[in-house]
Amino acid sequence: MESSLLFSLFLCVWALSSLTTASEATEQCPERTLGNERRRACPKKCQQDKECGNKRQCLCDGQCGLSCVAPGRTCPWPLPPGKHLDVALLSPSPSFSALLEIRCKTGYTMPNGLDVTIRRCQGDRQWSGDEPVCIAASQEDGGHAAMPVLVPEASCSLPENDLLSVQGSGAVGSTIQYKCASGYVLVGHSENMCHENQTWQYPHPICRRPSCPPPQEVDRGHLVAIQRAEYEVGDTIYYLCKKTFLLDGPNQVTCLPNGTWSAVPACRARCPVPAHRSRVIVDGVKRWPYDLTDSMVAHGENVTFFCQHPEKLCSFTATEVCVDGQLTAPSCYLDPTWLQFKLFPHRLVSEIDACDPADLQ
Ligand SMILES: *[C@@H]1O[C@H](CO)[C@@H](O)[C@H](O)[C@H]1NC(C)=O
Ligand SMILES: *[C@@H]1O[C@H](CO)[C@@H](O)[C@H](O)[C@H]1NC(C)=O
């Protein structure tokens, strides 16, 4: 017990020293020793912060020695429950240099005879040392009866990306979940599995700032925008319709935070009025079709036609709407002949009296 306490004290001092300045640490940090610890990737070796780029610092990373690490990174936490042991995080957060205490339950010890060990959160986001194993103390008591089986922890490598955080340990057979820093979108699979041969099922995803592809072209319209391959969230692009076409929908689209554009409008065609020698009601005004611009009405416009009563000499109305170039006369409508129009203009259906509502019952 005494030796285990000393051991943890040593680790604490060591962990604290790794947070001191690089020059102090140089004296206290062990030289990189490779090959005598379990398989791990040491971050880039360094002497000073400036060798490490802007997001990393030159810190003491245990047996890796002074290495470029991102101190904000975290090790897997919480850990899945272990057999016959309790795990406690000794630091406020599971970030670089945090300490983890593993204590065997009463009656169990580790293969080295101790019942407690400390693991440190390394620069590669893994806890130092091997996965601890607690075995029944009685086995140990039997002298050489049972050699503990140390299962080396096999795992897949975790991504080296400050924008991508991972939940899970990356141990063989386990799954991990990825998350991007806020303001970034994940491109790729958000979950992954570590295969037996220590390869991932999928490549790690990437985190990128959301962007929109070039917006959709609109038939019979133009985009008022600088041509770019990508647009940023919040970018706005205007649409204009070609002459005579009516914009249906908003005149602008915006790149949304999920990388899609807001609703795209359409440009709708005008409709020729299918009446020539009869007045129609457009926009509340009764008028001759040839008095309308190009004898056309705009998309969405209502056109009211005059039809003759099947038996009486009176008229009733029927309304049709222009839909993107399509406007058909109601079935009751008959366009007067040229002779009717020229010789008896006052007898045209659109000019005679309206039927009494009672006649239309
Ligand atoms: C993107 O966000 C908008 C608005 O929040 C939503 O209407 C749209 O369905 C989303 N599109 C996708 C592909 O998630
Ligand atoms: C056309 O008529 C419909 C139905 O009466 C009405 O809802 C619509 O507002 C009208 N459209 C126009 C442009 O007046």
mmCIF file of C-alpha atoms and ligand atoms in Angstrom:
data_model
loop_
_atom_site.group_PDB
_atom_site.id
_atom_site.type_symbol
_atom_site.label_atom_id
_atom_site.label_comp_id
_atom_site.label_asym_id
_atom_site.label_seq_id
_atom_site.Cartn_x
_atom_site.Cartn_y
_atom_site.Cartn_z
ATOM 1 C CA MET A 1 0.000 0.000 0.000
ATOM 2 C CA GLU A 2 2.792 2.365 0.947
ATOM 3 C CA SER A 3 4.573 1.839 -2.341
ATOM 4 C CA SER A 4 1.355 2.469 -4.294
ATOM 5 C CA LEU A 5 0.884 5.765 -2.492
ATOM 6 C CA LEU A 6 4.431 6.767 -3.282
ATOM 7 C CA PHE A 7 3.849 5.787 -6.842
ATOM 8 C CA SER A 8 0.790 7.974 -7.160
ATOM 9 C CA LEU A 9 2.610 10.837 -5.473
ATOM 10 C CA PHE A 10 5.361 10.515 -8.018
ATOM 11 C CA LEU A 11 2.843 10.610 -10.819
ATOM 12 C CA CYS A 12 1.173 13.677 -9.360
ATOM 13 C CA VAL A 13 4.444 15.556 -9.195
ATOM 14 C CA TRP A 14 5.256 14.441 -12.672
ATOM 15 C CA ALA A 15 1.879 15.562 -13.987
ATOM 16 C CA LEU A 16 2.223 18.948 -12.320
ATOM 17 C CA SER A 17 5.686 19.423 -13.714
ATOM 18 C CA SER A 18 4.365 18.830 -17.191
ATOM 19 C CA LEU A 19 2.217 21.927 -16.823
ATOM 20 C CA THR A 20 5.132 24.187 -15.972
ATOM 21 C CA THR A 21 6.989 26.143 -18.586
ATOM 22 C CA ALA A 22 8.849 24.357 -21.318
ATOM 23 C CA SER A 23 12.312 25.345 -20.084
ATOM 24 C CA GLU A 24 11.651 24.003 -16.597
ATOM 25 C CA ALA A 25 10.061 20.915 -18.058
ATOM 26 C CA THR A 26 13.070 20.237 -20.235
ATOM 27 C CA GLU A 27 15.041 19.395 -17.126
ATOM 28 C CA GLN A 28 12.358 17.247 -15.544
ATOM 29 C CA CYS A 29 10.744 15.569 -18.485
ATOM 30 C CA PRO A 30 12.104 12.148 -19.367
ATOM 31 C CA GLU A 31 13.675 11.659 -22.775
ATOM 32 C CA ARG A 32 11.387 9.982 -25.248
ATOM 33 C CA THR A 33 11.527 6.263 -24.568
ATOM 34 C CA LEU A 34 9.933 4.235 -27.246
ATOM 35 C CA GLY A 35 9.398 0.557 -27.535
ATOM 36 C CA ASN A 36 9.124 -0.217 -23.841
ATOM 37 C CA GLU A 37 5.595 0.983 -23.430
ATOM 38 C CA ARG A 38 2.512 -0.346 -25.109
ATOM 39 C CA ARG A 39 1.983 0.584 -28.707
ATOM 40 C CA ARG A 40 1.308 4.283 -28.845
ATOM 41 C CA ALA A 41 1.926 7.110 -31.170
ATOM 42 C CA CYS A 42 3.953 9.891 -29.635
ATOM 43 C CA PRO A 43 3.105 13.387 -30.818
ATOM 44 C CA LYS A 44 5.832 15.413 -32.495
ATOM 45 C CA LYS A 45 8.937 15.898 -30.383
ATOM 46 C CA CYS A 46 9.733 19.447 -29.357
ATOM 47 C CA GLN A 47 11.753 21.741 -27.134
ATOM 48 C CA GLN A 48 9.642 24.895 -27.304
ATOM 49 C CA ASP A 49 6.024 25.874 -27.934
ATOM 50 C CA LYS A 50 6.843 27.661 -31.158
ATOM 51 C CA GLU A 51 7.792 24.385 -32.802
ATOM 52 C CA CYS A 52 4.238 23.161 -32.315
ATOM 53 C CA GLY A 53 1.964 25.425 -34.329
ATOM 54 C CA ASN A 54 -0.642 27.659 -32.795
ATOM 55 C CA LYS A 55 -2.996 25.104 -31.244
ATOM 56 C CA ARG A 56 -0.407 22.936 -29.548
ATOM 57 C CA GLN A 57 2.074 23.423 -26.781
ATOM 58 C CA CYS A 58 5.348 21.758 -26.008
ATOM 59 C CA LEU A 59 4.477 19.772 -22.902
ATOM 60 C CA CYS A 60 5.814 16.761 -21.110
ATOM 61 C CA ASP A 61 3.898 13.767 -22.368
ATOM 62 C CA GLY A 62 5.109 10.988 -20.083
ATOM 63 C CA GLN A 63 7.293 8.441 -21.827
ATOM 64 C CA CYS A 64 7.031 10.395 -25.055
ATOM 65 C CA GLY A 65 9.040 13.179 -23.465
ATOM 66 C CA LEU A 66 8.486 16.765 -24.524
ATOM 67 C CA SER A 67 5.894 16.626 -27.281
ATOM 68 C CA CYS A 68 3.571 18.922 -29.151
ATOM 69 C CA VAL A 69 0.171 18.348 -27.588
ATOM 70 C CA ALA A 70 -3.165 20.092 -27.635
ATOM 71 C CA PRO A 71 -3.825 20.475 -23.889
ATOM 72 C CA GLY A 72 -7.564 20.871 -24.405
ATOM 73 C CA ARG A 73 -7.974 17.386 -25.758
ATOM 74 C CA THR A 74 -9.595 14.769 -23.621
ATOM 75 C CA CYS A 75 -9.125 11.085 -22.982
ATOM 76 C CA PRO A 76 -12.062 8.660 -23.107
ATOM 77 C CA TRP A 77 -14.321 9.339 -20.158
ATOM 78 C CA PRO A 78 -16.364 7.912 -18.570
ATOM 79 C CA LEU A 79 -14.778 4.540 -19.100
ATOM 80 C CA PRO A 80 -16.844 1.407 -19.389
ATOM 81 C CA PRO A 81 -17.080 -0.298 -15.974
ATOM 82 C CA GLY A 82 -14.203 -2.714 -15.330
ATOM 83 C CA LYS A 83 -14.309 -6.047 -13.557
ATOM 84 C CA HIS A 84 -13.474 -6.023 -9.848
ATOM 85 C CA LEU A 85 -12.228 -2.446 -9.882
ATOM 86 C CA ASP A 86 -13.285 1.137 -9.279
ATOM 87 C CA VAL A 87 -12.193 4.011 -11.425
ATOM 88 C CA ALA A 88 -12.012 7.602 -10.218
ATOM 89 C CA LEU A 89 -10.973 10.684 -12.090
ATOM 90 C CA LEU A 90 -8.597 12.660 -9.871
ATOM 91 C CA SER A 91 -8.632 15.779 -12.032
ATOM 92 C CA PRO A 92 -11.513 18.109 -12.756
ATOM 93 C CA SER A 93 -11.704 17.016 -16.388
ATOM 94 C CA PRO A 94 -10.283 14.119 -18.415
ATOM 95 C CA SER A 95 -7.992 16.424 -20.391
ATOM 96 C CA PHE A 96 -4.260 16.196 -21.054
ATOM 97 C CA SER A 97 -2.296 15.209 -17.912
ATOM 98 C CA ALA A 98 -5.447 14.385 -15.979
ATOM 99 C CA LEU A 99 -4.991 11.486 -13.582
ATOM 100 C CA LEU A 100 -7.171 8.457 -13.239
ATOM 101 C CA GLU A 101 -7.061 6.221 -10.208
ATOM 102 C CA ILE A 102 -7.889 2.557 -10.645
ATOM 103 C CA ARG A 103 -8.404 0.666 -7.433
ATOM 104 C CA CYS A 104 -9.068 -3.054 -7.198
ATOM 105 C CA LYS A 105 -12.048 -4.097 -5.127
ATOM 106 C CA THR A 106 -11.377 -5.741 -1.772
ATOM 107 C CA GLY A 107 -9.918 -9.186 -2.247
ATOM 108 C CA TYR A 108 -8.494 -8.347 -5.694
ATOM 109 C CA THR A 109 -5.095 -7.073 -6.750
ATOM 110 C CA MET A 110 -3.282 -6.256 -9.924
ATOM 111 C CA PRO A 111 -0.787 -8.712 -11.367
ATOM 112 C CA ASN A 112 2.053 -6.636 -9.850
ATOM 113 C CA GLY A 113 0.581 -7.158 -6.401
ATOM 114 C CA LEU A 114 -0.589 -3.560 -5.968
ATOM 115 C CA ASP A 115 -4.226 -2.786 -5.573
ATOM 116 C CA VAL A 116 -4.142 0.714 -7.015
ATOM 117 C CA THR A 117 -2.648 2.327 -10.089
ATOM 118 C CA ILE A 118 -2.720 5.709 -11.701
ATOM 119 C CA ARG A 119 -3.120 6.356 -15.387
ATOM 120 C CA ARG A 120 -2.392 9.655 -17.047
ATOM 121 C CA CYS A 121 -4.162 11.251 -19.985
ATOM 122 C CA GLN A 122 -1.543 11.296 -22.725
ATOM 123 C CA GLY A 123 -1.119 13.561 -25.712
ATOM 124 C CA ASP A 124 -2.535 10.837 -27.942
ATOM 125 C CA ARG A 125 -5.782 11.028 -25.969
ATOM 126 C CA GLN A 126 -5.262 7.638 -24.414
ATOM 127 C CA TRP A 127 -4.787 6.791 -20.778
ATOM 128 C CA SER A 128 -1.241 5.722 -20.068
ATOM 129 C CA GLY A 129 -0.287 2.143 -19.352
ATOM 130 C CA ASP A 130 -2.150 -1.024 -20.024
ATOM 131 C CA GLU A 131 -5.776 -1.683 -19.315
ATOM 132 C CA PRO A 132 -5.632 -2.621 -15.614
ATOM 133 C CA VAL A 133 -6.731 -6.071 -14.591
ATOM 134 C CA CYS A 134 -7.745 -6.984 -11.053
ATOM 135 C CA ILE A 135 -7.590 -10.604 -10.120
ATOM 136 C CA ALA A 136 -8.676 -12.434 -6.985
ATOM 137 C CA ALA A 137 -6.003 -12.024 -4.292
ATOM 138 C CA SER A 138 -6.318 -15.694 -3.331
ATOM 139 C CA GLN A 139 -4.957 -16.678 -6.747
ATOM 140 C CA GLU A 140 -1.931 -14.607 -5.983
ATOM 141 C CA ASP A 141 -1.570 -16.170 -2.560
ATOM 142 C CA GLY A 142 -1.123 -19.564 -4.138
ATOM 143 C CA GLY A 143 2.330 -18.431 -5.162
ATOM 144 C CA HIS A 144 3.004 -19.356 -8.764
ATOM 145 C CA ALA A 145 -0.385 -20.973 -9.264
ATOM 146 C CA ALA A 146 -1.851 -18.585 -11.806
ATOM 147 C CA MET A 147 0.119 -16.245 -13.972
ATOM 148 C CA PRO A 148 -2.206 -13.373 -14.725
ATOM 149 C CA VAL A 149 -3.016 -12.996 -18.363
ATOM 150 C CA LEU A 150 -2.236 -9.486 -19.495
ATOM 151 C CA VAL A 151 -4.362 -8.765 -22.477
ATOM 152 C CA PRO A 152 -2.646 -6.029 -24.448
ATOM 153 C CA GLU A 153 -5.145 -3.381 -25.337
ATOM 154 C CA ALA A 154 -5.703 -3.488 -29.068
ATOM 155 C CA SER A 155 -7.257 -0.386 -30.502
ATOM 156 C CA CYS A 156 -7.681 1.695 -33.602
ATOM 157 C CA SER A 157 -6.056 5.096 -33.792
ATOM 158 C CA LEU A 158 -8.233 8.053 -32.902
ATOM 159 C CA PRO A 159 -8.401 11.081 -35.184
ATOM 160 C CA GLU A 160 -5.888 13.914 -34.765
ATOM 161 C CA ASN A 161 -8.227 16.780 -35.325
ATOM 162 C CA ASP A 162 -9.035 19.552 -32.882
ATOM 163 C CA LEU A 163 -12.458 20.138 -34.405
ATOM 164 C CA LEU A 164 -13.491 16.514 -34.075
ATOM 165 C CA SER A 165 -14.245 15.084 -30.660
ATOM 166 C CA VAL A 166 -14.731 11.414 -30.051
ATOM 167 C CA GLN A 167 -16.778 9.481 -27.549
ATOM 168 C CA GLY A 168 -15.472 5.991 -26.928
ATOM 169 C CA SER A 169 -12.073 4.403 -26.513
ATOM 170 C CA GLY A 170 -11.380 3.033 -29.965
ATOM 171 C CA ALA A 171 -10.739 -0.418 -28.511
ATOM 172 C CA VAL A 172 -11.139 -3.340 -30.890
ATOM 173 C CA GLY A 173 -14.785 -4.273 -31.279
ATOM 174 C CA SER A 174 -16.083 -1.032 -29.807
ATOM 175 C CA THR A 175 -17.868 1.784 -31.530
ATOM 176 C CA ILE A 176 -17.125 5.457 -31.197
ATOM 177 C CA GLN A 177 -19.216 8.518 -31.927
ATOM 178 C CA TYR A 178 -17.848 11.672 -33.466
ATOM 179 C CA LYS A 179 -18.922 15.230 -32.874
ATOM 180 C CA CYS A 180 -17.754 18.418 -34.497
ATOM 181 C CA ALA A 181 -17.015 21.671 -32.700
ATOM 182 C CA SER A 182 -19.984 24.016 -32.761
ATOM 183 C CA GLY A 183 -20.378 25.906 -35.996
ATOM 184 C CA TYR A 184 -18.995 22.983 -37.979
ATOM 185 C CA VAL A 185 -20.777 20.189 -39.769
ATOM 186 C CA LEU A 186 -19.663 16.610 -39.838
ATOM 187 C CA VAL A 187 -19.011 15.151 -43.258
ATOM 188 C CA GLY A 188 -18.852 11.371 -43.287
ATOM 189 C CA HIS A 189 -19.995 8.731 -40.825
ATOM 190 C CA SER A 190 -20.808 9.983 -37.319
ATOM 191 C CA GLU A 191 -20.227 6.529 -35.857
ATOM 192 C CA ASN A 192 -17.423 4.075 -36.458
ATOM 193 C CA MET A 193 -16.358 0.627 -35.383
ATOM 194 C CA CYS A 194 -12.864 -0.669 -34.682
ATOM 195 C CA HIS A 195 -12.371 -4.015 -36.401
ATOM 196 C CA GLU A 196 -10.395 -6.957 -35.042
ATOM 197 C CA ASN A 197 -7.420 -6.035 -37.260
ATOM 198 C CA GLN A 198 -7.296 -2.554 -35.699
ATOM 199 C CA THR A 199 -8.697 -0.727 -38.693
ATOM 200 C CA TRP A 200 -11.780 1.407 -38.728
ATOM 201 C CA GLN A 201 -14.856 0.416 -40.630
ATOM 202 C CA TYR A 202 -15.004 3.894 -42.191
ATOM 203 C CA PRO A 203 -12.460 6.668 -42.567
ATOM 204 C CA HIS A 204 -12.728 9.332 -39.869
ATOM 205 C CA PRO A 205 -15.216 12.032 -40.804
ATOM 206 C CA ILE A 206 -14.160 15.626 -41.250
ATOM 207 C CA CYS A 207 -15.552 18.799 -39.733
ATOM 208 C CA ARG A 208 -16.074 21.690 -42.017
ATOM 209 C CA ARG A 209 -17.736 25.024 -41.959
ATOM 210 C CA PRO A 210 -21.102 24.563 -43.565
ATOM 211 C CA SER A 211 -21.376 25.994 -47.053
ATOM 212 C CA CYS A 212 -23.874 25.887 -49.857
ATOM 213 C CA PRO A 213 -23.221 24.689 -53.382
ATOM 214 C CA PRO A 214 -24.043 27.124 -56.197
ATOM 215 C CA PRO A 215 -27.783 27.743 -56.054
ATOM 216 C CA GLN A 216 -30.166 26.238 -58.528
ATOM 217 C CA GLU A 217 -30.635 28.006 -61.850
ATOM 218 C CA VAL A 218 -34.146 29.164 -62.504
ATOM 219 C CA ASP A 219 -35.800 28.614 -65.872
ATOM 220 C CA ARG A 220 -36.538 31.901 -67.593
ATOM 221 C CA GLY A 221 -34.672 33.794 -64.898
ATOM 222 C CA HIS A 222 -31.196 34.956 -63.886
ATOM 223 C CA LEU A 223 -29.167 34.700 -60.747
ATOM 224 C CA VAL A 224 -27.756 37.991 -59.573
ATOM 225 C CA ALA A 225 -24.597 36.731 -57.919
ATOM 226 C CA ILE A 226 -20.887 36.389 -58.224
ATOM 227 C CA GLN A 227 -20.200 32.908 -59.526
ATOM 228 C CA ARG A 228 -18.518 30.854 -56.873
ATOM 229 C CA ALA A 229 -18.006 27.184 -56.195
ATOM 230 C CA GLU A 230 -19.266 27.555 -52.626
ATOM 231 C CA TYR A 231 -21.238 30.072 -50.643
ATOM 232 C CA GLU A 232 -21.087 30.783 -46.951
ATOM 233 C CA VAL A 233 -23.939 30.473 -44.520
ATOM 234 C CA GLY A 234 -25.965 33.676 -44.610
ATOM 235 C CA ASP A 235 -24.987 34.557 -48.177
ATOM 236 C CA THR A 236 -27.914 35.891 -50.142
ATOM 237 C CA ILE A 237 -28.458 35.644 -53.846
ATOM 238 C CA TYR A 238 -31.118 37.453 -55.838
ATOM 239 C CA TYR A 239 -33.187 36.099 -58.656
ATOM 240 C CA LEU A 240 -34.577 38.126 -61.531
ATOM 241 C CA CYS A 241 -36.985 36.822 -64.117
ATOM 242 C CA LYS A 242 -36.525 37.474 -67.795
ATOM 243 C CA LYS A 243 -38.753 40.093 -69.315
ATOM 244 C CA THR A 244 -42.501 39.313 -69.191
ATOM 245 C CA PHE A 245 -42.035 36.487 -66.684
ATOM 246 C CA LEU A 246 -43.392 36.915 -63.205
ATOM 247 C CA LEU A 247 -41.394 35.973 -60.143
ATOM 248 C CA ASP A 248 -43.317 33.436 -58.082
ATOM 249 C CA GLY A 249 -41.790 33.165 -54.619
ATOM 250 C CA PRO A 250 -39.113 35.155 -52.807
ATOM 251 C CA ASN A 251 -36.744 37.278 -54.910
ATOM 252 C CA GLN A 252 -33.763 35.995 -52.942
ATOM 253 C CA VAL A 253 -32.390 32.814 -51.471
ATOM 254 C CA THR A 254 -30.157 32.476 -48.411
ATOM 255 C CA CYS A 255 -27.580 29.835 -47.598
ATOM 256 C CA LEU A 256 -28.928 28.094 -44.460
ATOM 257 C CA PRO A 257 -26.805 26.753 -41.567
ATOM 258 C CA ASN A 258 -27.354 23.195 -42.784
ATOM 259 C CA GLY A 259 -25.785 23.942 -46.159
ATOM 260 C CA THR A 260 -28.970 24.146 -48.171
ATOM 261 C CA TRP A 261 -30.589 27.133 -49.802
ATOM 262 C CA SER A 262 -33.889 28.566 -48.718
ATOM 263 C CA ALA A 263 -36.812 28.055 -51.108
ATOM 264 C CA VAL A 264 -35.993 28.899 -54.712
ATOM 265 C CA PRO A 265 -38.545 30.954 -56.645
ATOM 266 C CA ALA A 266 -39.895 30.249 -60.122
ATOM 267 C CA CYS A 267 -40.456 32.522 -63.106
ATOM 268 C CA ARG A 268 -43.962 32.130 -64.437
ATOM 269 C CA ALA A 269 -45.119 32.882 -67.944
ATOM 270 C CA ARG A 270 -47.961 35.215 -68.870
ATOM 271 C CA CYS A 271 -51.074 33.753 -70.518
ATOM 272 C CA PRO A 272 -52.623 34.808 -73.815
ATOM 273 C CA VAL A 273 -56.297 35.505 -73.213
ATOM 274 C CA PRO A 274 -58.371 32.962 -75.202
ATOM 275 C CA ALA A 275 -61.007 35.542 -76.107
ATOM 276 C CA HIS A 276 -60.818 37.985 -79.000
ATOM 277 C CA ARG A 277 -64.178 39.503 -79.769
ATOM 278 C CA SER A 278 -65.645 39.647 -76.315
ATOM 279 C CA ARG A 279 -64.827 41.735 -73.313
ATOM 280 C CA VAL A 280 -63.438 40.042 -70.200
ATOM 281 C CA ILE A 281 -62.936 41.219 -66.618
ATOM 282 C CA VAL A 282 -59.297 41.510 -65.621
ATOM 283 C CA ASP A 283 -58.313 43.004 -62.302
ATOM 284 C CA GLY A 284 -61.859 44.249 -61.744
ATOM 285 C CA VAL A 285 -61.995 46.111 -65.046
ATOM 286 C CA LYS A 286 -64.124 44.979 -67.993
ATOM 287 C CA ARG A 287 -62.043 45.428 -71.109
ATOM 288 C CA TRP A 288 -61.304 44.203 -74.628
ATOM 289 C CA PRO A 289 -58.502 41.627 -74.706
ATOM 290 C CA TYR A 290 -56.617 43.639 -77.346
ATOM 291 C CA ASP A 291 -56.383 46.506 -74.880
ATOM 292 C CA LEU A 292 -54.298 44.371 -72.552
ATOM 293 C CA THR A 293 -50.516 44.485 -73.005
ATOM 294 C CA ASP A 294 -49.797 41.907 -75.722
ATOM 295 C CA SER A 295 -53.340 40.545 -75.080
ATOM 296 C CA MET A 296 -51.840 38.710 -72.132
ATOM 297 C CA VAL A 297 -52.439 38.477 -68.411
ATOM 298 C CA ALA A 298 -49.911 37.784 -65.697
ATOM 299 C CA HIS A 299 -49.460 34.452 -63.954
ATOM 300 C CA GLY A 300 -52.029 34.111 -61.178
ATOM 301 C CA GLU A 301 -54.402 36.650 -62.714
ATOM 302 C CA ASN A 302 -58.132 35.835 -62.769
ATOM 303 C CA VAL A 303 -59.926 36.351 -66.052
ATOM 304 C CA THR A 304 -63.719 36.462 -66.030
ATOM 305 C CA PHE A 305 -65.468 35.458 -69.242
ATOM 306 C CA PHE A 306 -69.061 36.135 -70.309
ATOM 307 C CA CYS A 307 -71.178 33.162 -71.375
ATOM 308 C CA GLN A 308 -74.697 33.145 -72.816
ATOM 309 C CA HIS A 309 -77.593 31.580 -70.977
ATOM 310 C CA PRO A 310 -78.560 28.366 -72.839
ATOM 311 C CA GLU A 311 -82.182 29.574 -73.316
ATOM 312 C CA LYS A 312 -82.378 33.240 -72.469
ATOM 313 C CA LEU A 313 -80.777 36.313 -73.957
ATOM 314 C CA CYS A 314 -78.727 37.164 -70.915
ATOM 315 C CA SER A 315 -75.156 36.546 -69.752
ATOM 316 C CA PHE A 316 -73.461 34.958 -66.786
ATOM 317 C CA THR A 317 -69.777 34.864 -65.912
ATOM 318 C CA ALA A 318 -67.195 32.172 -65.421
ATOM 319 C CA THR A 319 -63.689 32.830 -64.081
ATOM 320 C CA GLU A 320 -60.445 31.077 -64.960
ATOM 321 C CA VAL A 321 -56.976 31.676 -63.618
ATOM 322 C CA CYS A 322 -53.742 32.022 -65.556
ATOM 323 C CA VAL A 323 -51.243 29.396 -64.410
ATOM 324 C CA ASP A 324 -47.744 29.699 -65.845
ATOM 325 C CA GLY A 325 -48.778 30.368 -69.439
ATOM 326 C CA GLN A 326 -51.896 28.230 -69.345
ATOM 327 C CA LEU A 327 -55.317 29.864 -69.445
ATOM 328 C CA THR A 328 -58.248 28.047 -71.012
ATOM 329 C CA ALA A 329 -61.615 29.599 -71.657
ATOM 330 C CA PRO A 330 -64.453 28.110 -69.628
ATOM 331 C CA SER A 331 -66.465 25.478 -71.526
ATOM 332 C CA CYS A 332 -69.508 27.789 -71.691
ATOM 333 C CA TYR A 333 -67.556 30.476 -73.544
ATOM 334 C CA LEU A 334 -67.930 30.942 -77.301
ATOM 335 C CA ASP A 335 -65.852 33.557 -79.066
ATOM 336 C CA PRO A 336 -68.171 35.635 -81.304
ATOM 337 C CA THR A 337 -67.637 35.476 -85.055
ATOM 338 C CA TRP A 338 -66.091 38.347 -86.957
ATOM 339 C CA LEU A 339 -69.517 39.199 -88.464
ATOM 340 C CA GLN A 340 -71.225 39.273 -85.056
ATOM 341 C CA PHE A 341 -68.417 41.448 -83.764
ATOM 342 C CA LYS A 342 -68.534 43.880 -86.702
ATOM 343 C CA LEU A 343 -72.272 44.055 -87.341
ATOM 344 C CA PHE A 344 -73.913 43.596 -83.969
ATOM 345 C CA PRO A 345 -71.382 44.734 -81.364
ATOM 346 C CA HIS A 346 -74.127 45.514 -78.885
ATOM 347 C CA ARG A 347 -75.477 42.014 -79.053
ATOM 348 C CA LEU A 348 -72.186 40.356 -78.097
ATOM 349 C CA VAL A 349 -72.629 38.222 -75.024
ATOM 350 C CA SER A 350 -70.253 40.376 -73.028
ATOM 351 C CA GLU A 351 -72.418 43.436 -73.769
ATOM 352 C CA ILE A 352 -75.938 42.150 -73.067
ATOM 353 C CA ASP A 353 -77.626 42.228 -69.682
ATOM 354 C CA ALA A 354 -76.628 39.871 -66.970
ATOM 355 C CA CYS A 355 -79.091 37.101 -66.189
ATOM 356 C CA ASP A 356 -81.282 37.386 -63.182
ATOM 357 C CA PRO A 357 -79.836 35.177 -60.454
ATOM 358 C CA ALA A 358 -83.148 33.299 -60.455
ATOM 359 C CA ASP A 359 -82.600 32.319 -64.105
ATOM 360 C CA LEU A 360 -79.365 30.564 -63.173
ATOM 361 C CA GLN A 361 -80.844 28.277 -60.526
HETATM 362 C C1 LIG B 1 -32.208 22.739 -43.657
HETATM 363 O O1 LIG B 1 -32.809 23.646 -42.768
HETATM 364 C C2 LIG B 1 -34.072 24.149 -43.202
HETATM 365 C C3 LIG B 1 -34.545 25.209 -42.216
HETATM 366 O O2 LIG B 1 -34.078 25.008 -40.957
HETATM 367 C C4 LIG B 1 -35.062 22.979 -43.314
HETATM 368 O O3 LIG B 1 -36.328 23.456 -43.757
HETATM 369 C C5 LIG B 1 -34.520 21.980 -44.305
HETATM 370 O O4 LIG B 1 -35.372 20.867 -44.382
HETATM 371 C C6 LIG B 1 -33.136 21.531 -43.892
HETATM 372 N N1 LIG B 1 -32.598 20.677 -44.955
HETATM 373 C C7 LIG B 1 -31.912 19.571 -44.706
HETATM 374 C C8 LIG B 1 -31.434 18.811 -45.890
HETATM 375 O O5 LIG B 1 -31.683 19.212 -43.572
HETATM 376 C C1 LIG B 2 -58.433 34.907 -58.211
HETATM 377 O O1 LIG B 2 -59.600 34.326 -57.631
HETATM 378 C C2 LIG B 2 -59.365 33.572 -56.465
HETATM 379 C C3 LIG B 2 -60.673 32.885 -56.082
HETATM 380 O O2 LIG B 2 -61.754 33.791 -56.053
HETATM 381 C C4 LIG B 2 -58.828 34.498 -55.400
HETATM 382 O O3 LIG B 2 -58.554 33.765 -54.227
HETATM 383 C C5 LIG B 2 -57.553 35.138 -55.903
HETATM 384 O O4 LIG B 2 -57.051 36.057 -54.951
HETATM 385 C C6 LIG B 2 -57.779 35.848 -57.210
HETATM 386 N N1 LIG B 2 -56.502 36.320 -57.756
HETATM 387 C C7 LIG B 2 -56.275 37.566 -58.107
HETATM 388 C C8 LIG B 2 -54.905 37.872 -58.656
HETATM 389 O O5 LIG B 2 -57.101 38.446 -57.996
#
